[in-house]
Short mmCIF file of C-alpha atoms in Angstrom, two decimals:
data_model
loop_
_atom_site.label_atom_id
_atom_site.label_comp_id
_atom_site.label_asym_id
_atom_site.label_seq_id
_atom_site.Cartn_x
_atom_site.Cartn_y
_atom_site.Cartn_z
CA UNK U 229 151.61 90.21 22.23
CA UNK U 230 150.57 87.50 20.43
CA UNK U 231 151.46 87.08 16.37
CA UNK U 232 151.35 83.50 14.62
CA UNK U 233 150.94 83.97 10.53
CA UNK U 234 150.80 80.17 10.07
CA UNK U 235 148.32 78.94 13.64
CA UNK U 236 148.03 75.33 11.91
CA UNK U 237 152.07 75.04 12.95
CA UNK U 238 151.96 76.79 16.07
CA UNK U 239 151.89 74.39 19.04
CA UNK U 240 149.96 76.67 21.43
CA UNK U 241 147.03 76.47 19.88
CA UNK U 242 143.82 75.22 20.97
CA UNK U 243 139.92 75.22 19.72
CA UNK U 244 137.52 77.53 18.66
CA UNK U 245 133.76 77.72 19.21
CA UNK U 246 131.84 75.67 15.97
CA UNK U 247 130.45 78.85 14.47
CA UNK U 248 133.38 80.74 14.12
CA UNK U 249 135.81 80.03 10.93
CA UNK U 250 138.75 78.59 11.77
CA UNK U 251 142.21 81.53 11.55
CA UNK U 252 144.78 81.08 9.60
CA UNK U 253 146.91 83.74 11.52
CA UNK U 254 146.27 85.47 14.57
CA UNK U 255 146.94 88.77 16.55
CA UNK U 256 146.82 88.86 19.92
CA UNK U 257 147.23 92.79 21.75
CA UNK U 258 147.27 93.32 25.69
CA UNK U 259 145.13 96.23 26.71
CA UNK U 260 146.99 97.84 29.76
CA UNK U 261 146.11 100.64 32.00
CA UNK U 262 148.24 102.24 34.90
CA UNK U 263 150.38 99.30 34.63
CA UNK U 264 147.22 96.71 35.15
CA UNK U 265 146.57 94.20 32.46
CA UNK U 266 142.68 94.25 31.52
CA UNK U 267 141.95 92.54 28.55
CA UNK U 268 143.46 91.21 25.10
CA UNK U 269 142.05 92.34 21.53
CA UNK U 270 142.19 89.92 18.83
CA UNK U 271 142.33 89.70 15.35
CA UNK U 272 142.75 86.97 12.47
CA UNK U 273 142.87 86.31 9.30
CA UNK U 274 144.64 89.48 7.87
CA UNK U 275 145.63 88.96 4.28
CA UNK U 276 149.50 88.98 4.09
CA UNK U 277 149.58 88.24 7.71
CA UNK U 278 151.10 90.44 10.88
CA UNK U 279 154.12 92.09 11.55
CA UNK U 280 155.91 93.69 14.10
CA UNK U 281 155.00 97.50 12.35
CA UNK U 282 151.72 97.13 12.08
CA UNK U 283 152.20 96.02 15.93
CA UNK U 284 153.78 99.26 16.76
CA UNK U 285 151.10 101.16 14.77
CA UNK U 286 148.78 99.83 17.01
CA UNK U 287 150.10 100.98 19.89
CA UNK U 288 147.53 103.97 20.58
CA UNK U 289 145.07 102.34 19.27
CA UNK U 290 145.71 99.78 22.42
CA UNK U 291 146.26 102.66 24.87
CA UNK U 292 142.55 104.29 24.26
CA UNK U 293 141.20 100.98 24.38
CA UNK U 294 142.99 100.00 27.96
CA UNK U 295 141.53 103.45 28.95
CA UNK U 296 138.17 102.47 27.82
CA UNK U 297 138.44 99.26 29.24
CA UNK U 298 139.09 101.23 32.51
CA UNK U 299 136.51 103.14 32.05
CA UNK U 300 133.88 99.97 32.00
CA UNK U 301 135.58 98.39 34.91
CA UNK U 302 134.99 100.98 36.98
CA UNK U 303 131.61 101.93 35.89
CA UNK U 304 130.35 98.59 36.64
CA UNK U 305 132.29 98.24 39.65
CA UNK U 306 130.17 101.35 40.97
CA UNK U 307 127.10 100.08 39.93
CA UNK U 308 127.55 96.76 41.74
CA UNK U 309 128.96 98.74 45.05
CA UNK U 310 125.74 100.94 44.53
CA UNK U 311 123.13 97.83 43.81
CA UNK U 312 124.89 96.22 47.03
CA UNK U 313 124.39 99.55 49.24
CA UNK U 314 120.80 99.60 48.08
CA UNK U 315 120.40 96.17 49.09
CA UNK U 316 121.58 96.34 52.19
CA UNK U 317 119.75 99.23 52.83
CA UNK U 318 117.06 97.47 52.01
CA UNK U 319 117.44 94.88 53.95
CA UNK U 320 118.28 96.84 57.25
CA UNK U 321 114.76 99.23 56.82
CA UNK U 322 113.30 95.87 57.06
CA UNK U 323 114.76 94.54 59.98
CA UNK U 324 114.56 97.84 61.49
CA UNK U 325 111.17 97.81 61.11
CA UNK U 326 110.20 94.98 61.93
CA UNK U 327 112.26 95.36 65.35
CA UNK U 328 110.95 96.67 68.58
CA UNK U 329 113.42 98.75 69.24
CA UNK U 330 114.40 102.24 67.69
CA UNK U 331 117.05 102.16 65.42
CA UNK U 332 118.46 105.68 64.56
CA UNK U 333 121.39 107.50 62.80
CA UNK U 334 122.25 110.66 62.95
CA UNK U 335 125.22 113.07 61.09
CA UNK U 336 128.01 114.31 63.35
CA UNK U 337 125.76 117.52 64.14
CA UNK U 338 122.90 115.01 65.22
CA UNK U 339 121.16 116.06 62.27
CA UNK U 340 118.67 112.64 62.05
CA UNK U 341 119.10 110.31 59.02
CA UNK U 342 117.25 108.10 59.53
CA UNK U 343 114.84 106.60 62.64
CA UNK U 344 112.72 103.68 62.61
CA UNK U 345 108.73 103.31 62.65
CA UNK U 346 109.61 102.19 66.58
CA UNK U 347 110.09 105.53 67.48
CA UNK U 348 106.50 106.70 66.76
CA UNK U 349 105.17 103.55 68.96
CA UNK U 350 107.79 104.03 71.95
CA UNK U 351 107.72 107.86 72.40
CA UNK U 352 104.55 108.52 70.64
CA UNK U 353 105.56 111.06 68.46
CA UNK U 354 105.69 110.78 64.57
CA UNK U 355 109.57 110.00 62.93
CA UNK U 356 108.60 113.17 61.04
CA UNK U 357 108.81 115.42 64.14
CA UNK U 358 112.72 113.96 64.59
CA UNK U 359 113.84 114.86 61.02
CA UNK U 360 111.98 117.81 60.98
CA UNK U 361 114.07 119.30 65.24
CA UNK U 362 116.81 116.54 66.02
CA UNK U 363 116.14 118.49 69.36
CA UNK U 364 113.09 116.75 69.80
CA UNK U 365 114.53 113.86 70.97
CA UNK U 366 116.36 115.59 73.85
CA UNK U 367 112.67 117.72 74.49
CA UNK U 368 111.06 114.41 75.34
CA UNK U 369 113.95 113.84 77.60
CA UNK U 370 112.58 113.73 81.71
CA UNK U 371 113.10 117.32 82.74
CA UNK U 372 115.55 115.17 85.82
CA UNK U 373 117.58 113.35 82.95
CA UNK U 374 117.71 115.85 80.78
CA UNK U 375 120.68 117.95 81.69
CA UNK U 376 123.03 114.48 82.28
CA UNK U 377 122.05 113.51 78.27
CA UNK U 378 122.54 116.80 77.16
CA UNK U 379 126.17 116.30 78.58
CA UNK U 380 126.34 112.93 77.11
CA UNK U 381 125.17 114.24 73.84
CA UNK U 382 128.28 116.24 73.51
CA UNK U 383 130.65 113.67 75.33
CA UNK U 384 129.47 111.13 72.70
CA UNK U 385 132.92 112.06 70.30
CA UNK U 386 135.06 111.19 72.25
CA UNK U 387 134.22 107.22 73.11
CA UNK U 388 133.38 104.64 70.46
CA UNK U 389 130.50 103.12 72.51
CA UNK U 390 128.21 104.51 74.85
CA UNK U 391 125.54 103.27 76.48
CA UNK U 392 123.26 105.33 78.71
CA UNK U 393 119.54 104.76 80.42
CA UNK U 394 117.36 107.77 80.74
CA UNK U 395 113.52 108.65 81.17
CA UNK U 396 111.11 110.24 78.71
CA UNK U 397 108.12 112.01 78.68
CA UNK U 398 105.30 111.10 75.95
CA UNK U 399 102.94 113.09 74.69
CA UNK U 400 100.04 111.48 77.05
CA UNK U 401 102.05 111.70 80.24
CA UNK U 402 103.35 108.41 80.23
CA UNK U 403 107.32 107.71 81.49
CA UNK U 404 109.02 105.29 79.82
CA UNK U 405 112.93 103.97 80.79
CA UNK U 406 115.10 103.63 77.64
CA UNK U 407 118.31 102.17 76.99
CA UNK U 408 119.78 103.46 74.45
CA UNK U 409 123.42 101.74 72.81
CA UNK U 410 125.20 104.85 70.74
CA UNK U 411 128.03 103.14 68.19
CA UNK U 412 130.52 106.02 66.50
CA UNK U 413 131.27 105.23 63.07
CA UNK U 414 134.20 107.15 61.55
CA UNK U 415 135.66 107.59 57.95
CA UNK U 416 139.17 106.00 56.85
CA UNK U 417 140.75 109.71 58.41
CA UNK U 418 139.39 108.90 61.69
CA UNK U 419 136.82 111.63 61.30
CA UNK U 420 133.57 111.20 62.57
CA UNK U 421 131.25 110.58 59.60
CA UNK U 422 127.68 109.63 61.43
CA UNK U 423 126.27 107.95 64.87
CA UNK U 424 124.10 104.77 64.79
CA UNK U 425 121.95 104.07 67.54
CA UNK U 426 119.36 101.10 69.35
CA UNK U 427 117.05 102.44 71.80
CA UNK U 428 115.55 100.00 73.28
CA UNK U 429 111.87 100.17 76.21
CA UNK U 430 113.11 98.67 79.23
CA UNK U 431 110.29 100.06 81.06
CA UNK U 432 108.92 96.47 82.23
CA UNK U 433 112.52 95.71 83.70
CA UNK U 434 113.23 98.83 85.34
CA UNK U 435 109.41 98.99 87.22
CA UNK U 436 109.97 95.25 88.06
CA UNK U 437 113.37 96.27 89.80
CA UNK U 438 111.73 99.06 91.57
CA UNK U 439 109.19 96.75 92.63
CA UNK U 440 111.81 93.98 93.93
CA UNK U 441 113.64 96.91 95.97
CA UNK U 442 110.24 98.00 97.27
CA UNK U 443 109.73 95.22 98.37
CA UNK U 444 113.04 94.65 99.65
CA UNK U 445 113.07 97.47 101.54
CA UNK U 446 108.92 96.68 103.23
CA UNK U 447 110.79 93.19 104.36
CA UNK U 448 113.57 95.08 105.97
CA UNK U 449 111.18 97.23 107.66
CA UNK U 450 108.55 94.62 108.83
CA UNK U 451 111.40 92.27 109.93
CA UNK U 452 112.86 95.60 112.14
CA UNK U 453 109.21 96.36 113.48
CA UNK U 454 108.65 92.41 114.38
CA UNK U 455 111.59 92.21 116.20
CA UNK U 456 110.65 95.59 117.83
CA UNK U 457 107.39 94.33 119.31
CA UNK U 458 108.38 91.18 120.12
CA UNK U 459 110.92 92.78 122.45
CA UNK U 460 108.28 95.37 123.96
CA UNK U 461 106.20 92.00 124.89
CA UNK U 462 108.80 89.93 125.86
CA UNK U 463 109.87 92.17 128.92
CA UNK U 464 106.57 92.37 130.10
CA UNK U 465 107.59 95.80 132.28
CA UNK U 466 104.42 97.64 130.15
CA UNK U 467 100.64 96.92 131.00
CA UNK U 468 98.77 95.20 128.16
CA UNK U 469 97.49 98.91 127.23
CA UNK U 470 100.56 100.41 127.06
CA UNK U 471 101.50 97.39 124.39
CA UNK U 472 98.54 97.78 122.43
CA UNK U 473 100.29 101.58 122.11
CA UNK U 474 103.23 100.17 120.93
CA UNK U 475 101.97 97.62 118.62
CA UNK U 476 99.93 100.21 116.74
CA UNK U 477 102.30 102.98 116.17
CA UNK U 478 105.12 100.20 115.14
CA UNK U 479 102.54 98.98 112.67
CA UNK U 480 101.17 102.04 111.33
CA UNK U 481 105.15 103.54 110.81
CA UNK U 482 105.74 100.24 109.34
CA UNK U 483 102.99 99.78 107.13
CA UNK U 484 102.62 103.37 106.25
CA UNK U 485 99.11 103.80 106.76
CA UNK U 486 97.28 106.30 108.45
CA UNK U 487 95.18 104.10 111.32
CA UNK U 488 96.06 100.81 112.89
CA UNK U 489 94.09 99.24 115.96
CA UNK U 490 93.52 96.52 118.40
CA UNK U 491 89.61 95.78 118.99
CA UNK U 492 88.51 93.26 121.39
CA UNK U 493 84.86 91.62 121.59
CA UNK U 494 82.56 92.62 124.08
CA UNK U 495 79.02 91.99 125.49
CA UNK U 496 79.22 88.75 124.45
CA UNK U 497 80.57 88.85 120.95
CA UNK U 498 77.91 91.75 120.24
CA UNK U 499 80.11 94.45 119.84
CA UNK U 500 84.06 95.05 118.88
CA UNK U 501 85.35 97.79 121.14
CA UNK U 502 88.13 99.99 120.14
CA UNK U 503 91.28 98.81 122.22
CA UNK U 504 93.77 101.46 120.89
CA UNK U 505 93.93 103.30 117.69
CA UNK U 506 96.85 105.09 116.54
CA UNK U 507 96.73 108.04 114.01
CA UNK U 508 100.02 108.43 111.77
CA UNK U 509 99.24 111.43 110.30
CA UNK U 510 98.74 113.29 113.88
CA UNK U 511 100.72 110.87 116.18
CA UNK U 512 97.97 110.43 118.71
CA UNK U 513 95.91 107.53 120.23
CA UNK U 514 92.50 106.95 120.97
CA UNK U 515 89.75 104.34 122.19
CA UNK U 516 86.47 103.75 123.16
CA UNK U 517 85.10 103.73 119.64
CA UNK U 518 82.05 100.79 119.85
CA UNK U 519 80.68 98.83 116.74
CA UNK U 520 77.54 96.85 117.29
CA UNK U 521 77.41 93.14 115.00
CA UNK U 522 73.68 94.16 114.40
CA UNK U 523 74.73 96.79 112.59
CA UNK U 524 77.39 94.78 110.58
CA UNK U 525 76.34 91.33 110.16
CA UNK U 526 78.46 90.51 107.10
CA UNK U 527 81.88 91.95 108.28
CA UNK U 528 81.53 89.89 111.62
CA UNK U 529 80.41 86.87 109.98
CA UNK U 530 83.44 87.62 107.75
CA UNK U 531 85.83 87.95 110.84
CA UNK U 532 84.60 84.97 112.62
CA UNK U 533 85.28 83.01 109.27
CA UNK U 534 88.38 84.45 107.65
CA UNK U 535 92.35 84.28 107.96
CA UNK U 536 92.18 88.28 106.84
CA UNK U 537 89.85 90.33 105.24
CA UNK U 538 91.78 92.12 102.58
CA UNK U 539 89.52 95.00 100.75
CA UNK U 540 91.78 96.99 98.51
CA UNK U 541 88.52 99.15 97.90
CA UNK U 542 86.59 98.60 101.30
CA UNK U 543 83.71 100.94 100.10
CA UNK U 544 82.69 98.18 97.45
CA UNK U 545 84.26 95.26 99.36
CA UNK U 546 81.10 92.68 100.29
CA UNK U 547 82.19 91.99 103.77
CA UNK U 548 83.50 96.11 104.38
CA UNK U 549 81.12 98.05 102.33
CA UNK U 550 78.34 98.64 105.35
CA UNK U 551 81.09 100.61 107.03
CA UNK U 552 80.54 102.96 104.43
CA UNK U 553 78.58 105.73 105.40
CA UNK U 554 78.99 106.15 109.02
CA UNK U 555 82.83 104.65 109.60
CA UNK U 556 84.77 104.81 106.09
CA UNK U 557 83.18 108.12 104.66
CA UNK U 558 83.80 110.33 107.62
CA UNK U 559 87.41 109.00 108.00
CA UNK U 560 88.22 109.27 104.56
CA UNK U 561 89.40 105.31 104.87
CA UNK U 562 89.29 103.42 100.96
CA UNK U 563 91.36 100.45 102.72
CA UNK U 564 91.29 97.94 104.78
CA UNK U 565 93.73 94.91 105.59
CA UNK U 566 91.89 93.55 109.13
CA UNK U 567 93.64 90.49 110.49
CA UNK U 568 91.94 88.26 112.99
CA UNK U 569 93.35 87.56 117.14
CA UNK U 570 92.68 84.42 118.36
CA UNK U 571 92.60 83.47 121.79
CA UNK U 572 92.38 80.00 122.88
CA UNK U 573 91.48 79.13 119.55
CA UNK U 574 88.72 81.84 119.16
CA UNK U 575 88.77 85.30 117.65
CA UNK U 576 88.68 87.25 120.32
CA UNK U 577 89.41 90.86 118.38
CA UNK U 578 90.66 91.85 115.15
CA UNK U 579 93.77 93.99 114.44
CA UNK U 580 92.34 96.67 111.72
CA UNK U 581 95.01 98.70 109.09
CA UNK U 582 92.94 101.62 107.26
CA UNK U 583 94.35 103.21 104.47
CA UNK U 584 93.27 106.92 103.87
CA UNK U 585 93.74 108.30 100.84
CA UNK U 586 93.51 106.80 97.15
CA UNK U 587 92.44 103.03 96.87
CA UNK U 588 95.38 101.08 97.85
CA UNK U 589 96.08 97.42 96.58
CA UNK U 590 97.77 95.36 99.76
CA UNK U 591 100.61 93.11 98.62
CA UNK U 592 101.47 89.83 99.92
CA UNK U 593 104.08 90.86 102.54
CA UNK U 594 101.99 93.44 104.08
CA UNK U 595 99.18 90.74 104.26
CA UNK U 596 101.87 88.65 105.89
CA UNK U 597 102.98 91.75 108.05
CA UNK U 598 99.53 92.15 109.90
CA UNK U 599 98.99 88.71 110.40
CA UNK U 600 102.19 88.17 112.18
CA UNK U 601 100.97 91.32 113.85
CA UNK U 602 97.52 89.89 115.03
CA UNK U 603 99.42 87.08 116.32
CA UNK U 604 101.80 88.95 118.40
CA UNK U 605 98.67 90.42 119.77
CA UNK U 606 97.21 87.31 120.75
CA UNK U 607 100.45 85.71 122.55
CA UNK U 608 99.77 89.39 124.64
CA UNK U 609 95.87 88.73 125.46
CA UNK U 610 97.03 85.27 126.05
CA UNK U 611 98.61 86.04 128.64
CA UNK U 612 96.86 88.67 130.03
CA UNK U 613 94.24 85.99 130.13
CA UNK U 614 96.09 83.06 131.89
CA UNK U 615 97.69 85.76 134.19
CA UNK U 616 93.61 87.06 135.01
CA UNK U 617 93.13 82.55 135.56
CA UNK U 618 96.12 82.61 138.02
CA UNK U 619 94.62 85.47 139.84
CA UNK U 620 91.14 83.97 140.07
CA UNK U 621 92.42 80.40 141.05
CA UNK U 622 94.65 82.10 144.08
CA UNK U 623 91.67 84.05 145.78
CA UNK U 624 89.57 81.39 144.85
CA UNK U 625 92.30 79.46 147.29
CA UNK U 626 92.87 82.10 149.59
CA UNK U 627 89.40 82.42 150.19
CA UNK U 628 88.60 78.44 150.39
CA UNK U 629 91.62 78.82 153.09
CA UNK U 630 90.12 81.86 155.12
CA UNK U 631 87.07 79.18 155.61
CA UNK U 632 88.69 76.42 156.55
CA UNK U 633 90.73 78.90 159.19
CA UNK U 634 86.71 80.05 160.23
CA UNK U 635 84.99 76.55 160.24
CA UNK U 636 87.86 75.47 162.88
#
């Protein structure tokens, strides 16, 4: 408390704002509440001055007002607590929207909160289906990833992060791979008071990583096969018919596709006959098959001027598309990959990978494959060839001796 009767005596005191008169004597009362001091109410100027009664008669009077006081304290503190919860509610909706990713939150019974205009782009259904069935989410689950989220679902209590990548289904079909980051948040008890999620499309990462392993795995294969029929040649026990056999079905379990064959030219580069062909599909081998240039022109031109020919779609292909009615049709063959063999510097044949089935797009290390293939091929004919020289040149000798040996 504060009581001066005479201020212009008292030491302690100080100025006044220039519109209010100046006090003579002064009151000063603490307003208190649960023991906190909130405030002071003054008064001056009393006629007769202030006394320690009137002091005490005040004393209610000070209590209701430290109540009141209270009161206003508290209201405004809510109303700034609720102003700053509305603004930063605010503020997340628009980050959330503005995000790619789904943000979500959901009560502890998974009832959904809230989830952001993401969802509707990402899993192509509205964010009114989700508040409407929470177990719509787990619905567009993949029927294979289902039952392991389902059990995540209810494991979710017991960890204060989880993370977890699963499959879903859209509306159209399509499979997208989520990621989704789950964060518990729980109440000053420890009870579980709502889940906050990001769900983020990682469907781009996980197809690239498929593709790397695919790809991956193709090298390990090819490398296998390779070394396969370079061994098959290299011991040269096995006429060059029964490597052609070998080569094919190694390249046709390799490559995965249905035919693979060794042609050779004949009658003068006229004609490409059918060395071996190997069928995957019904594990057999046949030859003989005879294909005249005349009737090709541009896919011979195109062999006698290419590394490969690669025709993902052979029946619209330029230099593959006059197979189509009496070669690819009747085969069922949409593909070709059809890699040169040179001999002595000339294409002497062409090793030929047909694809039956859908359209099928070759990639860069089964291009690779078949070449190194067609190569292997030609170090065979090679020397099949200088071995056929050697032959000629000794009866060419043998003979030029059995005259000498008859001309005395």
């Amino acid at each position: 408390t504060v009581l001066v009767n005479d201020t212009a005596a008292d030491d302690a005191r100080g100025g006044l704002p220039a519109d209010l008169p100046p006090p003579r004597s002064f009151l000063g009362l603490p307003c208190f509440h649960a023991g906190e001091l909130l405030g002071m109410i003054g008064v001056a100027n009393r006629p007769g001055g202030y006394d320690e009664e009137l002091v005490g008669s005040l004393v209610p009077l000070l209590a209701t007002c430290g109540g009141l006081l209270s009161a206003m304290h508290a209201e405004r503190h809510r109303r700034e607590a609720e102003q700053a919860l509305r603004t930063s509610e605010k503020h997340l909706r628009e980050l959330a929207e503005t995000l790619d990713d789904v943000f979500w939150t959901t009560d502890p019974t998974h009832r959904v909160l809230y989830v952001s205009p993401a969802y509707e782009r990402v899993w192509g259904r509205t964010c009114a289906s989700a508040y409407e069935d929470p177990r719509s989410w787990l619905e567009s689950v993949h029927p294979d990833d289902r039952g392991r989220m389902a059990r995540a679902v209810q494991a979710q209590r017991a960890e204060p992060v989880l993370e977890e990548e699963y499959r879903i289904v859209r509306p159209d079909g399509a499979v997208r791979w989520i990621r989704d980051h789950v964060y518990l948040i729980r109440d000053a008890a420890g009870e579980l008071e709502r889940l906050v999620g990001v769900a983020k499309d990682i469907t781009a990462r996980r197809l690239a990583e498929d593709a790397l392993r695919a790809t991956n795995e193709r090298y390990a294969r090819q490398e296998v096969a390779l070394l396969t029929m370079t061994r098959a040649c290299a011991m040269g026990h096995s006429s060059v018919s029964e490597m052609m056999r070998e080569v094919t079905r190694v390249a046709a379990t390799t490559l995965e596709v249905e035919r693979v064959s060794v042609w050779r030219y004949g009658r003068g580069r006229g004609e490409l006959v059918c060395e071996d062909v190997y069928e995957l599909g019904r594990q057999t081998h046949a030859s003989g098959v005879r294909l005249a240039a005349a009737d090709y022109p541009r896919y011979f031109r195109a062999l006698a001027e290419a590394d490969i020919i690669v025709a993902h779609d052979a029946h619209v292909d330029t230099r593959t598309a006059e197979f189509a009615d009496s070669y690819l049709r009747p085969l069922g063959i949409t593909s070709m990959l059809d890699a040169p063999i040179h001999v002595g510097g000339d294409v002497a044949g062409v090793l030929c990978s047909e694809h039956v089935g859908p359209p099928r797009k070759w990639t860069a290390d089964e291009q690779t494959f078949a070449i190194a293939v067609a190569n292997l091929v030609s170090l065979v004919l090679a020397h099949e060839e200088r071995q056929r020289v050697e032959e000629q040149l000794r009866q060419s000798q043998k003979m030029e001796a059995i005259g000498q040996l008859a001309g005395g």
